[in-house]
Short mmCIF file of C-alpha atoms and ligand atoms in Angstrom, two decimals:
data_model
loop_
_atom_site.label_atom_id
_atom_site.label_comp_id
_atom_site.label_asym_id
_atom_site.label_seq_id
_atom_site.Cartn_x
_atom_site.Cartn_y
_atom_site.Cartn_z
CA MET C 80 -2.30 0.13 -72.09
CA THR C 81 0.20 -2.62 -70.63
CA GLU C 82 0.95 -3.36 -66.72
CA ARG C 83 2.80 -1.13 -65.24
CA ARG C 84 5.82 -3.72 -63.30
CA ARG C 85 5.81 -3.42 -59.71
CA LEU C 86 7.98 -2.86 -57.66
CA ILE C 87 9.13 -3.91 -54.03
CA ALA C 88 12.75 -1.80 -52.46
CA GLY C 89 13.55 -2.00 -49.14
CA ASN C 90 15.55 1.30 -47.25
CA TRP C 91 17.16 0.06 -44.97
CA LYS C 92 18.07 3.51 -43.40
CA MET C 93 21.37 3.53 -40.83
CA ASN C 94 21.77 -0.17 -39.81
CA GLY C 95 23.88 -3.38 -40.79
CA LEU C 96 26.97 -3.33 -39.67
CA MET C 97 29.16 -5.64 -41.96
CA ALA C 98 27.97 -8.54 -41.35
CA ASP C 99 24.59 -8.57 -40.06
CA GLY C 100 24.10 -6.25 -44.02
CA LEU C 101 25.09 -9.41 -45.49
CA ALA C 102 23.73 -11.86 -44.45
CA ARG C 103 19.54 -10.57 -44.81
CA ALA C 104 21.74 -10.01 -48.41
CA LYS C 105 22.71 -12.85 -48.88
CA ALA C 106 18.76 -14.97 -47.53
CA LEU C 107 17.19 -12.44 -49.77
CA ARG C 108 19.95 -13.23 -52.68
CA THR C 109 19.13 -17.34 -51.96
CA ARG C 110 15.59 -16.80 -51.79
CA ALA C 111 15.61 -14.69 -55.39
CA VAL C 112 17.38 -16.78 -57.52
CA ARG C 113 14.93 -20.19 -55.91
CA THR C 114 12.15 -19.12 -56.05
CA ARG C 115 9.75 -19.90 -59.86
CA ARG C 116 8.27 -17.41 -59.25
CA ALA C 117 8.01 -14.52 -61.92
CA LEU C 118 8.54 -11.46 -59.71
CA PRO C 119 8.01 -8.06 -60.03
CA ASP C 120 10.61 -5.17 -59.77
CA ILE C 121 13.32 -5.42 -56.06
CA ALA C 122 14.93 -3.34 -54.96
CA ILE C 123 17.58 -2.88 -52.12
CA CYS C 124 19.48 0.60 -50.62
CA PRO C 125 21.73 -0.87 -48.09
CA PRO C 126 23.89 1.76 -45.91
CA ALA C 127 26.24 3.48 -48.23
CA THR C 128 29.07 1.50 -46.47
CA LEU C 129 27.42 -1.75 -47.49
CA LEU C 130 27.46 -0.98 -51.35
CA ALA C 131 30.12 -2.42 -52.52
CA PRO C 132 30.04 -5.81 -50.79
CA VAL C 133 25.84 -6.15 -50.97
CA ALA C 134 26.37 -4.98 -55.04
CA LYS C 135 29.30 -8.10 -55.89
CA LEU C 136 26.35 -10.71 -53.72
CA LEU C 137 22.61 -9.64 -55.90
CA ALA C 138 25.31 -9.48 -59.14
CA GLY C 139 23.32 -11.51 -60.97
CA SER C 140 20.47 -12.00 -59.17
CA PRO C 141 17.06 -10.92 -59.40
CA LEU C 142 17.84 -8.02 -56.92
CA ALA C 143 18.88 -4.71 -58.04
CA LEU C 144 20.98 -2.78 -55.63
CA GLY C 145 20.05 1.62 -54.48
CA ALA C 146 21.51 4.21 -52.75
CA GLN C 147 19.65 6.05 -49.83
CA ASP C 148 20.53 9.16 -50.93
CA CYS C 149 22.84 11.11 -53.01
CA HIS C 150 24.86 14.60 -53.45
CA ALA C 151 23.92 17.48 -56.18
CA ALA C 152 27.36 17.69 -58.17
CA ASP C 153 28.37 15.46 -59.76
CA LYS C 154 32.23 15.71 -57.99
CA GLY C 155 33.82 18.06 -55.73
CA ALA C 156 34.80 19.73 -52.58
CA HIS C 157 31.90 18.37 -51.36
CA THR C 158 33.69 16.93 -47.86
CA GLY C 159 32.12 13.54 -46.68
CA ASP C 160 28.95 13.64 -49.23
CA ILE C 161 28.42 10.86 -52.79
CA ALA C 162 27.71 11.57 -55.64
CA ALA C 163 25.63 9.32 -58.41
CA PRO C 164 27.78 8.78 -60.76
CA MET C 165 29.87 7.06 -57.25
CA LEU C 166 27.07 5.13 -57.02
CA ALA C 167 26.28 4.11 -59.96
CA GLU C 168 29.68 2.97 -60.64
CA LEU C 169 29.04 0.82 -57.54
CA GLY C 170 26.17 -1.23 -58.87
CA CYS C 171 23.37 1.05 -58.02
CA ARG C 172 20.48 0.94 -60.23
CA TYR C 173 18.54 3.42 -57.96
CA VAL C 174 18.78 6.12 -55.43
CA ILE C 175 16.18 7.15 -53.39
CA VAL C 176 15.97 10.77 -52.77
CA GLY C 177 13.71 13.21 -50.67
CA HIS C 178 13.19 10.93 -48.18
CA SER C 179 11.53 12.01 -45.42
CA GLU C 180 13.99 11.95 -42.51
CA ARG C 181 16.57 14.68 -45.44
CA ARG C 182 13.71 17.34 -45.55
CA THR C 183 13.87 16.82 -41.87
CA ASN C 184 17.19 16.49 -40.37
CA HIS C 185 19.06 17.71 -42.85
CA ARG C 186 16.14 20.19 -44.25
CA GLU C 187 16.27 19.35 -47.34
CA THR C 188 14.34 21.35 -49.71
CA ASP C 189 12.35 20.59 -53.31
CA GLN C 190 14.69 23.12 -54.61
CA GLN C 191 17.37 20.52 -53.96
CA VAL C 192 15.97 17.42 -54.09
CA LYS C 193 14.98 17.87 -57.41
CA ALA C 194 19.18 18.34 -57.73
CA LYS C 195 20.27 15.08 -56.89
CA ALA C 196 17.57 13.33 -58.71
CA GLU C 197 18.62 15.06 -61.91
CA SER C 198 22.48 14.04 -61.08
CA VAL C 199 20.28 10.49 -60.94
CA LEU C 200 19.23 10.57 -64.22
CA ARG C 201 22.76 12.26 -65.60
CA ALA C 202 24.04 8.99 -64.30
CA GLY C 203 22.43 6.68 -66.05
CA MET C 204 19.99 5.53 -62.55
CA THR C 205 16.34 5.38 -61.55
CA ALA C 206 15.49 7.81 -58.59
CA ILE C 207 13.23 7.48 -55.92
CA VAL C 208 11.84 10.77 -55.03
CA CYS C 209 9.53 11.06 -51.58
CA LEU C 210 7.65 13.26 -50.48
CA GLY C 211 4.27 12.61 -48.04
CA GLU C 212 2.50 15.39 -45.76
CA ARG C 213 3.33 15.83 -42.24
CA ALA C 214 0.23 14.42 -39.49
CA GLU C 215 -0.68 18.71 -39.75
CA GLU C 216 -1.20 19.43 -42.74
CA ARG C 217 -3.55 15.76 -42.96
CA LYS C 218 -5.51 17.18 -40.51
CA ALA C 219 -5.65 20.95 -41.53
CA GLY C 220 -7.27 18.84 -45.19
CA ARG C 221 -3.59 19.37 -46.85
CA HIS C 222 -2.37 16.97 -48.79
CA LEU C 223 -3.27 17.01 -51.73
CA GLN C 224 -2.32 20.53 -51.68
CA VAL C 225 1.00 19.41 -49.94
CA ILE C 226 2.08 17.08 -52.40
CA GLY C 227 0.96 18.14 -55.12
CA GLY C 228 3.39 21.15 -54.33
CA GLN C 229 7.08 19.30 -53.96
CA LEU C 230 6.42 16.72 -56.80
CA ASP C 231 5.64 20.06 -58.75
CA GLN C 232 9.30 21.30 -57.49
CA SER C 233 11.93 18.45 -56.91
CA LEU C 234 10.06 16.07 -59.70
CA PRO C 235 12.47 16.62 -62.58
CA ALA C 236 11.67 18.06 -65.81
CA GLU C 237 13.23 14.97 -67.50
CA ALA C 238 11.26 12.53 -66.07
CA THR C 239 10.16 9.42 -67.65
CA ALA C 240 8.88 6.27 -66.47
CA GLU C 241 11.85 4.59 -67.49
CA ASN C 242 14.14 7.01 -65.27
CA THR C 243 12.37 8.00 -61.85
CA VAL C 244 9.61 6.28 -59.70
CA ILE C 245 7.37 8.11 -56.62
CA ALA C 246 7.22 7.41 -53.23
CA TYR C 247 4.30 8.74 -51.64
CA GLU C 248 4.95 9.05 -48.24
CA PRO C 249 3.28 10.07 -45.08
CA VAL C 250 5.36 11.65 -43.15
CA TRP C 251 2.90 10.83 -40.00
CA ALA C 252 3.69 7.45 -41.02
CA ILE C 253 6.33 6.40 -40.74
CA GLY C 254 7.96 3.83 -37.81
CA THR C 255 4.37 4.63 -37.04
CA GLY C 256 2.93 1.15 -37.56
CA LEU C 257 -0.54 3.37 -38.46
CA THR C 258 -1.04 3.57 -42.42
CA PRO C 259 -3.83 5.95 -43.76
CA THR C 260 -7.10 4.06 -44.96
CA PRO C 261 -7.07 1.77 -49.04
CA ALA C 262 -9.27 5.77 -50.48
CA ASP C 263 -6.19 8.39 -48.85
CA ILE C 264 -3.56 6.15 -50.52
CA GLU C 265 -5.76 6.31 -53.24
CA GLU C 266 -7.21 9.61 -53.12
CA ALA C 267 -2.78 10.87 -52.62
CA HIS C 268 -1.47 8.46 -55.54
CA ARG C 269 -4.37 9.95 -57.72
CA HIS C 270 -3.59 12.93 -56.61
CA LEU C 271 -0.09 12.87 -58.12
CA ALA C 272 -0.53 10.42 -61.27
CA GLY C 273 -2.77 13.16 -62.40
CA ARG C 274 0.87 15.55 -62.22
CA LEU C 275 2.96 13.87 -63.48
CA PRO C 276 4.30 13.34 -67.20
CA GLY C 277 3.86 9.63 -67.98
CA PRO C 278 2.94 6.59 -66.61
CA ILE C 279 5.89 6.98 -63.25
CA ARG C 280 5.28 4.33 -60.69
CA ILE C 281 4.70 5.51 -58.00
CA LEU C 282 4.77 3.20 -54.81
CA TYR C 283 2.94 3.84 -51.56
CA GLY C 284 5.20 4.19 -47.75
CA GLY C 285 4.76 4.08 -44.26
CA SER C 286 4.49 1.68 -41.19
CA ALA C 287 3.84 -1.50 -44.40
CA ASN C 288 4.70 -5.48 -43.57
CA ALA C 289 3.68 -9.19 -44.08
CA ALA C 290 0.46 -8.15 -42.85
CA ASN C 291 -0.94 -5.21 -45.32
CA ALA C 292 1.24 -5.50 -48.18
CA LYS C 293 -1.68 -7.77 -49.51
CA ALA C 294 -4.12 -5.31 -49.22
CA LEU C 295 -1.85 -1.95 -49.98
CA LEU C 296 -1.02 -3.21 -53.06
CA GLY C 297 -4.91 -3.84 -53.94
CA THR C 298 -5.38 -0.36 -53.21
CA PRO C 299 -5.61 0.66 -57.22
CA GLY C 300 -3.44 3.74 -57.77
CA VAL C 301 -0.10 1.91 -56.12
CA ASP C 302 2.42 0.75 -58.05
CA GLY C 303 4.20 -1.03 -55.03
CA LEU C 304 5.82 0.32 -51.78
CA LEU C 305 8.59 1.05 -49.91
CA VAL C 306 9.71 -0.40 -46.61
CA GLY C 307 11.46 0.27 -44.59
CA GLY C 308 11.51 -1.13 -41.13
CA ALA C 309 9.84 -4.82 -42.60
CA SER C 310 13.40 -4.66 -44.86
CA LEU C 311 14.98 -5.84 -42.55
CA ASP C 312 13.87 -9.21 -41.74
CA PRO C 313 14.35 -11.09 -44.63
CA GLU C 314 11.48 -13.38 -43.93
CA ALA C 315 8.20 -10.84 -44.39
CA PHE C 316 11.07 -8.57 -46.84
CA TRP C 317 10.94 -11.64 -48.52
CA SER C 318 6.52 -12.24 -48.08
CA MET C 319 6.43 -8.77 -49.33
CA VAL C 320 7.99 -9.20 -53.11
CA LEU C 321 4.83 -12.23 -53.23
CA ALA C 322 2.47 -10.41 -52.76
CA ALA C 323 3.48 -8.30 -56.13
CA ALA C 324 4.02 -10.97 -57.51
P1 13P G 679 8.85 2.39 -42.01
O1 13P G 679 8.43 0.95 -42.73
O2 13P G 679 9.27 1.23 -40.98
O3 13P G 679 7.39 2.73 -42.36
O4 13P G 679 9.72 3.47 -43.42
C1 13P G 679 9.03 4.08 -44.07
C2 13P G 679 9.77 4.74 -45.06
O5 13P G 679 10.34 5.24 -44.77
C3 13P G 679 10.51 4.03 -46.30
O6 13P G 679 11.44 4.50 -46.51
#
């Protein structure tokens, strides 16, 4: 079996005005072009307002651009939404879909997440499909059933290792400083991998940081990280990239 390339993706969420975001992107680009080590795949997912200027900054560097969401339709009367072809045109290579904050705050269903992922694939980009159980679901011992169901219902039929990445993000681990045990992560990733149609990469996300990156990346079945808070600090994010190198 060929070694899968690791992916370290930074999800800036709704953080960063122009000066701040550009400084962060520049700091990462500088580190990326200076390094002599073989790097993993790296994706930077700034807020939509920063995509165009950050795309310019990252052009020609090893850092790929990603968006945090898109609409399921390619165009149309959807005030305030952004279509996948618009993101592709800006230079995005990845789009995060189904993040738990969107599932919760915008009541996105698995069916909607799947439709969004399909639009990402149609536009020639890679979908990062997020899923994960809530604390009460884990407490009730239903976590595998929950994430398996989310995967089955939100994965496009056309998903392959080239166009799709899964991100396992337990909701209770996001922004809390809590992480599952290595055994729990391995169990979840194995469960998901067993339902996937091919060698699609599975990232772990939820309170990943510079201190725990090495251990998380060393957990069997973890193909990379989806990083929230720690991705806002270029130094911390870059050390996570190097931990995956
Ligand atoms: P934190 O790394 O801040 O816990 O966020 C994880 C996340 O939601 C990434 O998408």
